[in-house]
mmCIF file of C-alpha atoms and ligand atoms in Angstrom:
data_model
loop_
_atom_site.group_PDB
_atom_site.id
_atom_site.type_symbol
_atom_site.label_atom_id
_atom_site.label_comp_id
_atom_site.label_asym_id
_atom_site.label_seq_id
_atom_site.Cartn_x
_atom_site.Cartn_y
_atom_site.Cartn_z
ATOM 1 C CA MET Z 15 -29.490 8.151 22.253
ATOM 2 C CA ALA Z 16 -26.103 6.928 21.048
ATOM 3 C CA HIS Z 17 -26.044 5.772 17.441
ATOM 4 C CA GLN Z 18 -26.169 2.054 17.121
ATOM 5 C CA TRP Z 19 -23.818 1.108 14.241
ATOM 6 C CA GLN Z 20 -25.800 -0.759 11.568
ATOM 7 C CA GLY Z 21 -23.007 -2.599 9.682
ATOM 8 C CA VAL Z 22 -21.331 -1.214 6.597
ATOM 9 C CA ILE Z 23 -24.104 -1.901 4.014
ATOM 10 C CA ARG Z 24 -26.726 0.086 5.914
ATOM 11 C CA GLU Z 25 -24.237 2.815 6.950
ATOM 12 C CA TYR Z 26 -23.043 3.375 3.354
ATOM 13 C CA ILE Z 27 -25.942 2.053 1.265
ATOM 14 C CA ASP Z 28 -25.966 5.088 -1.092
ATOM 15 C CA ARG Z 29 -22.447 4.203 -2.144
ATOM 16 C CA LEU Z 30 -22.878 0.425 -2.475
ATOM 17 C CA PRO Z 31 -24.676 -1.714 -5.052
ATOM 18 C CA PHE Z 32 -27.520 -2.487 -2.678
ATOM 19 C CA ALA Z 33 -31.097 -1.296 -2.263
ATOM 20 C CA GLU Z 34 -32.992 -0.931 1.039
ATOM 21 C CA SER Z 35 -35.253 -3.867 0.064
ATOM 22 C CA ASP Z 36 -32.272 -6.261 -0.533
ATOM 23 C CA PRO Z 37 -31.578 -9.065 1.987
ATOM 24 C CA ILE Z 38 -28.672 -8.016 4.184
ATOM 25 C CA VAL Z 39 -26.480 -10.338 6.190
ATOM 26 C CA THR Z 40 -24.561 -8.407 8.803
ATOM 27 C CA LEU Z 41 -22.752 -9.147 12.106
ATOM 28 C CA GLY Z 42 -22.297 -5.416 12.781
ATOM 29 C CA GLU Z 43 -18.920 -5.077 10.958
ATOM 30 C CA GLY Z 44 -17.173 -1.786 10.446
ATOM 31 C CA GLY Z 45 -17.133 1.303 12.621
ATOM 32 C CA THR Z 46 -13.723 0.309 13.863
ATOM 33 C CA PRO Z 47 -11.479 2.574 15.966
ATOM 34 C CA LEU Z 48 -9.056 5.022 14.359
ATOM 35 C CA VAL Z 49 -6.391 5.324 17.094
ATOM 36 C CA HIS Z 50 -3.847 8.150 17.120
ATOM 37 C CA ALA Z 51 -0.563 6.322 17.716
ATOM 38 C CA THR Z 52 1.606 9.040 19.271
ATOM 39 C CA ALA Z 53 4.444 6.563 19.766
ATOM 40 C CA LEU Z 54 4.580 6.252 15.993
ATOM 41 C CA ASP Z 55 4.507 10.078 15.551
ATOM 42 C CA ALA Z 56 7.737 10.123 17.557
ATOM 43 C CA ARG Z 57 9.315 7.363 15.526
ATOM 44 C CA THR Z 58 8.333 8.682 12.076
ATOM 45 C CA GLY Z 59 7.890 12.448 12.295
ATOM 46 C CA GLY Z 60 4.324 12.065 10.932
ATOM 47 C CA GLU Z 61 0.885 12.233 12.573
ATOM 48 C CA VAL Z 62 0.063 8.540 12.592
ATOM 49 C CA TYR Z 63 -3.278 6.781 13.064
ATOM 50 C CA VAL Z 64 -3.992 3.108 13.110
ATOM 51 C CA LYS Z 65 -7.315 1.805 11.788
ATOM 52 C CA VAL Z 66 -7.887 -1.148 14.052
ATOM 53 C CA GLU Z 67 -9.617 -3.708 11.808
ATOM 54 C CA GLY Z 68 -9.078 -6.496 14.360
ATOM 55 C CA MET Z 69 -12.169 -5.024 16.080
ATOM 56 C CA ASN Z 70 -14.428 -6.439 13.437
ATOM 57 C CA PRO Z 71 -16.789 -9.310 14.448
ATOM 58 C CA THR Z 72 -14.416 -12.094 13.311
ATOM 59 C CA GLY Z 73 -11.286 -10.103 14.105
ATOM 60 C CA SER Z 74 -10.226 -8.897 10.676
ATOM 61 C CA PHE Z 75 -11.099 -6.479 7.861
ATOM 62 C CA LYS Z 76 -12.509 -9.393 5.847
ATOM 63 C CA ASP Z 77 -15.935 -8.916 7.464
ATOM 64 C CA ARG Z 78 -16.509 -5.663 5.572
ATOM 65 C CA GLY Z 79 -16.313 -7.585 2.286
ATOM 66 C CA MET Z 80 -18.086 -10.645 3.590
ATOM 67 C CA THR Z 81 -21.317 -8.736 4.505
ATOM 68 C CA THR Z 82 -21.535 -7.548 0.889
ATOM 69 C CA ALA Z 83 -20.430 -10.808 -0.788
ATOM 70 C CA ILE Z 84 -22.680 -13.035 1.317
ATOM 71 C CA SER Z 85 -25.678 -10.614 1.124
ATOM 72 C CA HIS Z 86 -25.248 -10.701 -2.677
ATOM 73 C CA VAL Z 87 -25.220 -14.562 -2.645
ATOM 74 C CA LEU Z 88 -28.668 -14.465 -1.074
ATOM 75 C CA ARG Z 89 -29.942 -12.886 -4.273
ATOM 76 C CA SER Z 90 -28.845 -15.983 -6.196
ATOM 77 C CA ASP Z 91 -29.769 -19.703 -6.018
ATOM 78 C CA ALA Z 92 -26.463 -20.769 -4.491
ATOM 79 C CA LYS Z 93 -26.655 -22.544 -1.151
ATOM 80 C CA ILE Z 94 -22.930 -23.065 -0.675
ATOM 81 C CA VAL Z 95 -20.109 -20.520 -0.612
ATOM 82 C CA ALA Z 96 -16.456 -21.303 -1.004
ATOM 83 C CA CYS Z 97 -13.154 -19.562 -0.597
ATOM 84 C CA ALA Z 98 -9.429 -20.135 -0.609
ATOM 85 C CA SER Z 99 -7.736 -18.548 2.392
ATOM 86 C CA THR Z 100 -4.670 -17.925 4.456
ATOM 87 C CA GLY Z 101 -7.039 -17.950 7.420
ATOM 88 C CA ASN Z 102 -8.987 -14.726 7.883
ATOM 89 C CA THR Z 103 -11.193 -14.984 4.807
ATOM 90 C CA SER Z 104 -12.183 -18.504 5.822
ATOM 91 C CA ALA Z 105 -13.006 -17.332 9.406
ATOM 92 C CA SER Z 106 -15.148 -14.559 8.063
ATOM 93 C CA ALA Z 107 -16.822 -16.590 5.319
ATOM 94 C CA ALA Z 108 -17.658 -19.350 7.805
ATOM 95 C CA ALA Z 109 -19.245 -16.880 10.278
ATOM 96 C CA TYR Z 110 -21.275 -14.936 7.663
ATOM 97 C CA ALA Z 111 -22.440 -18.197 6.032
ATOM 98 C CA VAL Z 112 -23.856 -19.230 9.428
ATOM 99 C CA ALA Z 113 -25.632 -15.859 9.728
ATOM 100 C CA ALA Z 114 -27.030 -16.344 6.164
ATOM 101 C CA GLY Z 115 -28.020 -19.953 6.559
ATOM 102 C CA LEU Z 116 -25.581 -21.102 3.862
ATOM 103 C CA LYS Z 117 -23.012 -23.872 3.838
ATOM 104 C CA CYS Z 118 -19.349 -22.905 3.615
ATOM 105 C CA ALA Z 119 -16.416 -24.736 2.084
ATOM 106 C CA VAL Z 120 -12.876 -23.481 2.746
ATOM 107 C CA ILE Z 121 -9.763 -24.539 0.858
ATOM 108 C CA LEU Z 122 -6.646 -23.883 2.941
ATOM 109 C CA PRO Z 123 -2.834 -24.374 2.581
ATOM 110 C CA ALA Z 124 -2.099 -27.318 4.902
ATOM 111 C CA GLY Z 125 -0.127 -26.377 8.058
ATOM 112 C CA LYS Z 126 0.024 -22.653 7.253
ATOM 113 C CA ILE Z 127 -3.043 -21.301 9.069
ATOM 114 C CA ALA Z 128 -2.717 -19.664 12.440
ATOM 115 C CA ALA Z 129 -4.538 -21.629 15.168
ATOM 116 C CA GLY Z 130 -7.083 -19.002 16.043
ATOM 117 C CA LYS Z 131 -8.203 -18.648 12.457
ATOM 118 C CA LEU Z 132 -8.496 -22.385 12.012
ATOM 119 C CA ALA Z 133 -10.527 -22.588 15.281
ATOM 120 C CA GLN Z 134 -12.962 -19.995 13.823
ATOM 121 C CA ALA Z 135 -13.585 -21.955 10.609
ATOM 122 C CA ILE Z 136 -14.090 -25.110 12.691
ATOM 123 C CA VAL Z 137 -16.488 -23.692 15.294
ATOM 124 C CA HIS Z 138 -18.570 -21.954 12.637
ATOM 125 C CA GLY Z 139 -18.996 -25.341 11.018
ATOM 126 C CA ALA Z 140 -17.228 -24.799 7.719
ATOM 127 C CA ASN Z 141 -16.248 -27.763 5.579
ATOM 128 C CA LEU Z 142 -12.434 -27.659 5.634
ATOM 129 C CA VAL Z 143 -10.129 -28.966 2.917
ATOM 130 C CA ALA Z 144 -6.378 -28.712 3.527
ATOM 131 C CA VAL Z 145 -4.276 -28.608 0.323
ATOM 132 C CA ASP Z 146 -0.671 -29.708 0.094
ATOM 133 C CA GLY Z 147 0.198 -26.437 -1.578
ATOM 134 C CA ASN Z 148 0.104 -22.667 -0.965
ATOM 135 C CA PHE Z 149 -2.680 -20.005 -1.128
ATOM 136 C CA ASP Z 150 -2.214 -19.551 -4.826
ATOM 137 C CA ASP Z 151 -2.920 -23.238 -5.448
ATOM 138 C CA CYS Z 152 -5.967 -23.029 -3.237
ATOM 139 C CA LEU Z 153 -7.349 -20.026 -5.167
ATOM 140 C CA ARG Z 154 -6.838 -21.806 -8.509
ATOM 141 C CA ILE Z 155 -8.793 -24.817 -7.228
ATOM 142 C CA VAL Z 156 -11.620 -22.788 -5.725
ATOM 143 C CA ARG Z 157 -11.974 -20.765 -8.980
ATOM 144 C CA GLU Z 158 -12.264 -23.989 -10.992
ATOM 145 C CA LEU Z 159 -14.643 -25.444 -8.404
ATOM 146 C CA THR Z 160 -17.052 -22.485 -8.425
ATOM 147 C CA GLU Z 161 -17.013 -22.421 -12.266
ATOM 148 C CA ARG Z 162 -18.193 -25.963 -12.484
ATOM 149 C CA PHE Z 163 -20.470 -26.369 -9.474
ATOM 150 C CA PRO Z 164 -23.367 -24.252 -8.080
ATOM 151 C CA VAL Z 165 -21.077 -22.798 -5.443
ATOM 152 C CA ALA Z 166 -20.571 -19.069 -4.963
ATOM 153 C CA LEU Z 167 -16.967 -17.810 -4.820
ATOM 154 C CA VAL Z 168 -16.445 -15.295 -1.950
ATOM 155 C CA ASN Z 169 -12.756 -14.535 -2.472
ATOM 156 C CA SER Z 170 -11.955 -10.925 -3.346
ATOM 157 C CA VAL Z 171 -12.091 -11.750 -7.038
ATOM 158 C CA ASN Z 172 -15.837 -11.476 -6.343
ATOM 159 C CA PRO Z 173 -16.353 -7.715 -6.949
ATOM 160 C CA TYR Z 174 -18.795 -7.534 -4.007
ATOM 161 C CA ARG Z 175 -15.939 -8.162 -1.630
ATOM 162 C CA LEU Z 176 -14.031 -5.004 -2.625
ATOM 163 C CA GLN Z 177 -17.300 -3.038 -2.507
ATOM 164 C CA GLY Z 178 -17.628 -3.765 1.196
ATOM 165 C CA GLN Z 179 -13.970 -3.309 1.910
ATOM 166 C CA LYS Z 180 -13.901 0.188 0.400
ATOM 167 C CA THR Z 181 -16.026 1.388 3.328
ATOM 168 C CA ALA Z 182 -12.950 1.449 5.519
ATOM 169 C CA ALA Z 183 -11.671 4.405 3.520
ATOM 170 C CA PHE Z 184 -14.997 6.165 3.966
ATOM 171 C CA GLU Z 185 -14.743 5.700 7.719
ATOM 172 C CA VAL Z 186 -11.231 7.176 7.728
ATOM 173 C CA VAL Z 187 -12.344 10.281 5.861
ATOM 174 C CA ASP Z 188 -15.462 10.566 8.028
ATOM 175 C CA ALA Z 189 -13.241 10.433 11.164
ATOM 176 C CA LEU Z 190 -10.497 12.825 10.011
ATOM 177 C CA GLY Z 191 -12.677 15.260 8.083
ATOM 178 C CA ASP Z 192 -10.721 14.601 4.814
ATOM 179 C CA ALA Z 193 -8.391 12.034 3.334
ATOM 180 C CA PRO Z 194 -5.024 11.622 4.995
ATOM 181 C CA ASP Z 195 -1.826 12.345 3.051
ATOM 182 C CA ILE Z 196 -0.620 8.760 3.092
ATOM 183 C CA HIS Z 197 -2.349 5.442 3.625
ATOM 184 C CA VAL Z 198 -0.248 2.337 4.434
ATOM 185 C CA LEU Z 199 -1.495 -1.202 4.069
ATOM 186 C CA PRO Z 200 -0.134 -4.761 4.120
ATOM 187 C CA VAL Z 201 -0.536 -6.431 0.715
ATOM 188 C CA GLY Z 202 -1.152 -10.084 0.102
ATOM 189 C CA ASN Z 203 -3.764 -10.948 -2.474
ATOM 190 C CA ALA Z 204 -3.945 -7.179 -3.100
ATOM 191 C CA GLY Z 205 -7.699 -6.828 -2.706
ATOM 192 C CA ASN Z 206 -7.633 -4.432 0.232
ATOM 193 C CA ILE Z 207 -5.314 -1.888 -1.218
ATOM 194 C CA SER Z 208 -7.464 -1.859 -4.345
ATOM 195 C CA ALA Z 209 -10.609 -1.452 -2.174
ATOM 196 C CA TYR Z 210 -9.221 1.457 -0.139
ATOM 197 C CA TRP Z 211 -8.119 3.199 -3.331
ATOM 198 C CA MET Z 212 -11.583 2.760 -4.722
ATOM 199 C CA GLY Z 213 -13.100 4.096 -1.507
ATOM 200 C CA TYR Z 214 -10.886 7.164 -1.308
ATOM 201 C CA SER Z 215 -11.348 7.885 -5.002
ATOM 202 C CA GLU Z 216 -15.123 7.526 -4.865
ATOM 203 C CA TYR Z 217 -15.313 9.793 -1.798
ATOM 204 C CA ALA Z 218 -13.367 12.365 -3.807
ATOM 205 C CA GLY Z 219 -15.754 12.054 -6.771
ATOM 206 C CA HIS Z 220 -13.824 9.727 -9.118
ATOM 207 C CA THR Z 221 -14.139 6.041 -9.982
ATOM 208 C CA THR Z 222 -11.266 3.523 -10.311
ATOM 209 C CA LEU Z 223 -10.594 0.350 -12.303
ATOM 210 C CA ALA Z 224 -12.247 -1.647 -9.542
ATOM 211 C CA SER Z 225 -15.429 0.457 -9.346
ATOM 212 C CA VAL Z 226 -18.581 -1.367 -10.446
ATOM 213 C CA ASP Z 227 -20.761 1.623 -11.308
ATOM 214 C CA ASP Z 228 -20.499 5.395 -11.691
ATOM 215 C CA SER Z 229 -22.652 6.285 -8.667
ATOM 216 C CA ALA Z 230 -19.693 8.122 -7.152
ATOM 217 C CA LEU Z 231 -19.870 10.651 -10.022
ATOM 218 C CA HIS Z 232 -23.399 11.590 -9.058
ATOM 219 C CA ILE Z 233 -22.945 12.083 -5.315
ATOM 220 C CA GLU Z 234 -21.426 15.221 -3.829
ATOM 221 C CA PRO Z 235 -17.704 14.502 -2.989
ATOM 222 C CA VAL Z 236 -16.909 14.197 0.702
ATOM 223 C CA ALA Z 237 -13.088 14.386 0.422
ATOM 224 C CA THR Z 238 -11.068 17.121 -1.282
ATOM 225 C CA LYS Z 239 -8.150 14.837 -2.060
ATOM 226 C CA VAL Z 240 -6.906 11.248 -2.103
ATOM 227 C CA PRO Z 241 -3.931 9.882 -0.185
ATOM 228 C CA GLN Z 242 -0.758 8.276 -1.570
ATOM 229 C CA MET Z 243 -1.210 4.520 -1.231
ATOM 230 C CA TRP Z 244 1.807 2.775 0.272
ATOM 231 C CA GLY Z 245 1.713 -0.997 0.146
ATOM 232 C CA VAL Z 246 3.913 -3.364 2.082
ATOM 233 C CA GLN Z 247 4.640 -7.003 1.338
ATOM 234 C CA ALA Z 248 6.675 -9.618 3.204
ATOM 235 C CA TRP Z 249 10.206 -10.056 1.923
ATOM 236 C CA GLY Z 250 9.729 -13.678 0.773
ATOM 237 C CA ALA Z 251 6.293 -13.043 -0.699
ATOM 238 C CA ALA Z 252 6.682 -9.803 -2.593
ATOM 239 C CA PRO Z 253 5.529 -10.348 -6.193
ATOM 240 C CA LEU Z 254 4.366 -6.745 -6.632
ATOM 241 C CA VAL Z 255 7.796 -5.445 -5.566
ATOM 242 C CA LEU Z 256 9.676 -7.909 -7.788
ATOM 243 C CA GLY Z 257 7.323 -7.480 -10.718
ATOM 244 C CA HIS Z 258 6.730 -11.203 -11.180
ATOM 245 C CA PRO Z 259 4.931 -14.005 -9.313
ATOM 246 C CA VAL Z 260 6.805 -15.798 -6.521
ATOM 247 C CA GLU Z 261 6.532 -19.527 -6.862
ATOM 248 C CA LYS Z 262 7.229 -20.500 -3.308
ATOM 249 C CA PRO Z 263 6.187 -17.574 -1.095
ATOM 250 C CA GLU Z 264 7.460 -17.749 2.460
ATOM 251 C CA THR Z 265 7.006 -15.536 5.520
ATOM 252 C CA VAL Z 266 6.174 -15.735 9.239
ATOM 253 C CA ALA Z 267 3.166 -13.525 8.340
ATOM 254 C CA THR Z 268 1.112 -16.423 6.997
ATOM 255 C CA ALA Z 269 -1.845 -14.064 6.243
ATOM 256 C CA ILE Z 270 0.132 -12.533 3.413
ATOM 257 C CA ARG Z 271 2.056 -15.584 2.251
ATOM 258 C CA ILE Z 272 0.909 -15.140 -1.334
ATOM 259 C CA GLY Z 273 2.960 -15.335 -4.543
ATOM 260 C CA ASN Z 274 0.513 -14.335 -7.256
ATOM 261 C CA PRO Z 275 -2.063 -11.814 -6.050
ATOM 262 C CA ALA Z 276 -5.467 -11.915 -7.766
ATOM 263 C CA SER Z 277 -5.860 -8.056 -7.707
ATOM 264 C CA TRP Z 278 -2.434 -7.444 -9.215
ATOM 265 C CA LYS Z 279 -3.546 -4.867 -11.767
ATOM 266 C CA TYR Z 280 -5.828 -3.003 -9.385
ATOM 267 C CA ALA Z 281 -3.006 -2.751 -6.850
ATOM 268 C CA GLU Z 282 -0.582 -1.396 -9.415
ATOM 269 C CA ASP Z 283 -3.150 1.096 -10.498
ATOM 270 C CA ALA Z 284 -3.673 2.238 -6.880
ATOM 271 C CA ARG Z 285 0.063 2.605 -6.455
ATOM 272 C CA ASP Z 286 0.618 4.493 -9.702
ATOM 273 C CA GLN Z 287 -2.493 6.701 -9.723
ATOM 274 C CA SER Z 288 -1.844 7.769 -6.113
ATOM 275 C CA HIS Z 289 1.877 8.380 -6.715
ATOM 276 C CA GLY Z 290 2.604 5.824 -3.920
ATOM 277 C CA TRP Z 291 4.789 2.756 -3.808
ATOM 278 C CA ILE Z 292 4.884 -0.883 -2.775
ATOM 279 C CA ASP Z 293 7.895 -2.100 -0.820
ATOM 280 C CA ARG Z 294 8.779 -5.158 1.237
ATOM 281 C CA VAL Z 295 9.952 -5.796 4.797
ATOM 282 C CA THR Z 296 11.694 -8.728 6.429
ATOM 283 C CA ASP Z 297 10.113 -11.131 8.896
ATOM 284 C CA GLU Z 298 12.306 -9.564 11.592
ATOM 285 C CA GLN Z 299 10.969 -6.112 10.785
ATOM 286 C CA ILE Z 300 7.413 -7.447 10.835
ATOM 287 C CA LEU Z 301 7.827 -9.030 14.288
ATOM 288 C CA GLU Z 302 9.537 -5.936 15.683
ATOM 289 C CA ALA Z 303 6.686 -3.748 14.392
ATOM 290 C CA GLN Z 304 4.138 -6.051 16.003
ATOM 291 C CA ALA Z 305 5.992 -5.798 19.313
ATOM 292 C CA ILE Z 306 6.260 -1.956 19.017
ATOM 293 C CA LEU Z 307 2.522 -1.553 18.401
ATOM 294 C CA ALA Z 308 1.690 -3.831 21.382
ATOM 295 C CA ALA Z 309 4.181 -2.307 23.849
ATOM 296 C CA GLU Z 310 4.075 1.348 22.815
ATOM 297 C CA VAL Z 311 0.547 1.920 21.456
ATOM 298 C CA GLY Z 312 -1.515 -0.735 23.190
ATOM 299 C CA VAL Z 313 -2.866 -2.504 20.115
ATOM 300 C CA PHE Z 314 -2.162 -6.208 19.585
ATOM 301 C CA ILE Z 315 -2.140 -7.146 15.944
ATOM 302 C CA GLU Z 316 -1.261 -10.242 13.925
ATOM 303 C CA PRO Z 317 2.050 -10.396 11.998
ATOM 304 C CA GLY Z 318 0.409 -9.854 8.547
ATOM 305 C CA SER Z 319 -1.005 -6.597 9.877
ATOM 306 C CA ALA Z 320 2.328 -5.507 11.269
ATOM 307 C CA ALA Z 321 3.728 -5.324 7.766
ATOM 308 C CA SER Z 322 2.121 -1.896 7.360
ATOM 309 C CA ILE Z 323 3.705 -0.569 10.534
ATOM 310 C CA ALA Z 324 7.045 -2.139 9.571
ATOM 311 C CA GLY Z 325 6.862 -0.559 6.147
ATOM 312 C CA LEU Z 326 6.125 2.847 7.699
ATOM 313 C CA ILE Z 327 9.021 2.588 10.117
ATOM 314 C CA LYS Z 328 11.339 1.526 7.286
ATOM 315 C CA ALA Z 329 10.164 4.442 5.110
ATOM 316 C CA ALA Z 330 10.867 6.836 8.046
ATOM 317 C CA GLU Z 331 14.368 5.446 8.423
ATOM 318 C CA GLU Z 332 14.933 6.037 4.728
ATOM 319 C CA GLY Z 333 13.747 9.618 5.037
ATOM 320 C CA LYS Z 334 10.624 8.991 2.952
ATOM 321 C CA VAL Z 335 8.056 10.290 5.451
ATOM 322 C CA PRO Z 336 7.346 14.009 4.965
ATOM 323 C CA ALA Z 337 7.427 15.872 8.296
ATOM 324 C CA GLY Z 338 3.970 16.226 9.836
ATOM 325 C CA ALA Z 339 2.240 14.123 7.146
ATOM 326 C CA LYS Z 340 -1.098 12.758 8.244
ATOM 327 C CA ILE Z 341 -0.749 8.957 7.853
ATOM 328 C CA VAL Z 342 -3.209 6.127 8.383
ATOM 329 C CA CYS Z 343 -1.958 2.537 8.730
ATOM 330 C CA THR Z 344 -4.489 -0.207 8.450
ATOM 331 C CA VAL Z 345 -3.836 -2.950 10.915
ATOM 332 C CA THR Z 346 -5.848 -5.677 9.401
ATOM 333 C CA GLY Z 347 -6.247 -8.458 11.970
ATOM 334 C CA ASN Z 348 -6.335 -9.199 15.697
ATOM 335 C CA GLY Z 349 -3.246 -10.399 17.471
ATOM 336 C CA LEU Z 350 -5.228 -13.071 19.350
ATOM 337 C CA LYS Z 351 -5.538 -15.075 16.182
ATOM 338 C CA ASP Z 352 -1.913 -16.041 16.226
ATOM 339 C CA THR Z 353 -0.556 -16.021 19.789
ATOM 340 C CA ALA Z 354 2.066 -18.696 18.984
ATOM 341 C CA THR Z 355 4.020 -16.384 16.700
ATOM 342 C CA ALA Z 356 3.697 -13.439 19.122
ATOM 343 C CA LEU Z 357 5.034 -15.519 21.995
ATOM 344 C CA ALA Z 358 7.857 -17.243 20.124
ATOM 345 C CA GLY Z 359 11.141 -16.501 21.780
ATOM 346 C CA ARG Z 360 9.528 -14.947 24.860
ATOM 347 C CA ASN Z 361 10.139 -16.251 28.342
ATOM 348 C CA LEU Z 362 6.964 -18.145 29.310
ATOM 349 C CA GLU Z 363 8.314 -19.664 32.495
ATOM 350 C CA ILE Z 364 6.382 -17.932 35.193
ATOM 351 C CA ASN Z 365 7.003 -19.911 38.380
ATOM 352 C CA PRO Z 366 4.069 -20.038 40.816
ATOM 353 C CA ILE Z 367 4.569 -18.434 44.206
ATOM 354 C CA GLU Z 368 3.024 -18.807 47.641
ATOM 355 C CA PRO Z 369 -0.551 -17.307 47.718
ATOM 356 C CA THR Z 370 0.446 -14.370 49.932
ATOM 357 C CA LEU Z 371 0.800 -10.607 49.484
ATOM 358 C CA GLN Z 372 4.390 -10.710 50.654
ATOM 359 C CA ALA Z 373 5.425 -13.276 48.057
ATOM 360 C CA THR Z 374 3.632 -11.285 45.353
ATOM 361 C CA VAL Z 375 5.396 -8.058 46.371
ATOM 362 C CA GLU Z 376 8.726 -9.840 46.266
ATOM 363 C CA ALA Z 377 7.915 -11.395 42.880
ATOM 364 C CA LEU Z 378 7.089 -7.926 41.521
ATOM 365 C CA ALA Z 379 10.259 -6.482 43.078
ATOM 366 C CA LEU Z 380 8.260 -3.576 44.491
HETATM 367 N N1 LIG C 22 -3.686 -8.695 6.579
HETATM 368 C C1 LIG C 22 -4.343 -9.799 7.010
HETATM 369 C C2 LIG C 22 -4.492 -10.033 8.427
HETATM 370 C C3 LIG C 22 -4.897 -10.695 6.010
HETATM 371 O O1 LIG C 22 -5.525 -11.779 6.418
HETATM 372 C C4 LIG C 22 -4.709 -10.438 4.625
HETATM 373 C C5 LIG C 22 -5.227 -11.328 3.630
HETATM 374 C C6 LIG C 22 -4.025 -9.255 4.300
HETATM 375 C C7 LIG C 22 -3.485 -8.441 5.276
HETATM 376 C C8 LIG C 22 -3.754 -8.877 2.914
HETATM 377 O O2 LIG C 22 -4.946 -8.380 2.282
HETATM 378 O O3 LIG C 22 -5.118 -10.007 0.443
HETATM 379 O O4 LIG C 22 -6.436 -7.915 0.436
HETATM 380 O O5 LIG C 22 -3.959 -7.829 0.096
HETATM 381 N N2 LIG C 22 -5.769 -12.445 3.885
HETATM 382 C C9 LIG C 22 -6.417 -13.297 2.906
HETATM 383 C C10 LIG C 22 -7.114 -14.460 3.591
HETATM 384 C C11 LIG C 22 -5.604 -13.662 1.754
HETATM 385 O O6 LIG C 22 -7.310 -15.525 3.012
HETATM 386 O O7 LIG C 22 -7.473 -14.321 4.760
HETATM 387 P P1 LIG C 22 -5.117 -8.539 0.733
#
């Protein structure tokens, strides 16, 4: 019988801070496709795979960290969880809170959340607060809130989040047989790049700054190496590239519109320990990469996710991609979350025709 995927905690329980007897809240996250993107091979000279995280239950990679964070909350007395978000974390927190029987409060930058993500938080019954400020303001508020009230913080400053998110690196190694040469990721609050680096390192038998225990040292390594970590930020929201916080971050990729990432140190460590880099791409490059992945590979991703593809294409143009290198790009969220941005500037005037075959054939110019 085909293996029924159990969600990331049960699949990787020996590498996570959970025991079989612990309560587990799962929506079946993880086990996402690793798609060989031959169109990107041609464009970059590498062997390029995309890890399609938009296939998770709420349409983004956040579900990997939410199963661990929310399951951990069930071991405490908290009945309410809270997060700041650019959209995907709130969608995921709201859904997993429902599954856990908890209440969820989300603090969002007003007017800067893609419609699909906002819809998710609403239909899952989260308590929404819109702040006249950016994500960094929201995170500051939610940190203060959770310090003073019996509310559990489920942003990635909660170490259980990164624990769950590191499983994506395990899946990549399990699928490819070893670590790739290079792993490319969009970087916003910088949790995910830190989590992947932890996952790759632990699978190779080392711990990192973000590791919570030394269990990796006691388990037989699965990978013989670790990849270079390449991080990509949006041009107007690139604190890790500039080396200082950005007060007014701005980008069409609202998911990564962040000026002062919480996991700053972990991300720098991932970059430096892996001999990788963090660069930035323009909004135009992001939207072009989104269109390329949709039209040439068949995967529809949101703009924030397209930063990784744009960064890889830029690196190839600058001659930074070694010929034949095995490269994995994480595409973090589903394109359906933000159709308005994807359709901006496209011709949407499709005039209705007579309901006949002949009119259809003419319209198709066959
Ligand atoms: N891609 C997408 C689609 C995201 O939603 C995010 C972050 C990132 C990339 C960046 O990941 O923060 O770990 O560096 N979204 C957060 C949110 C901030 O609130 O949904 P990161």
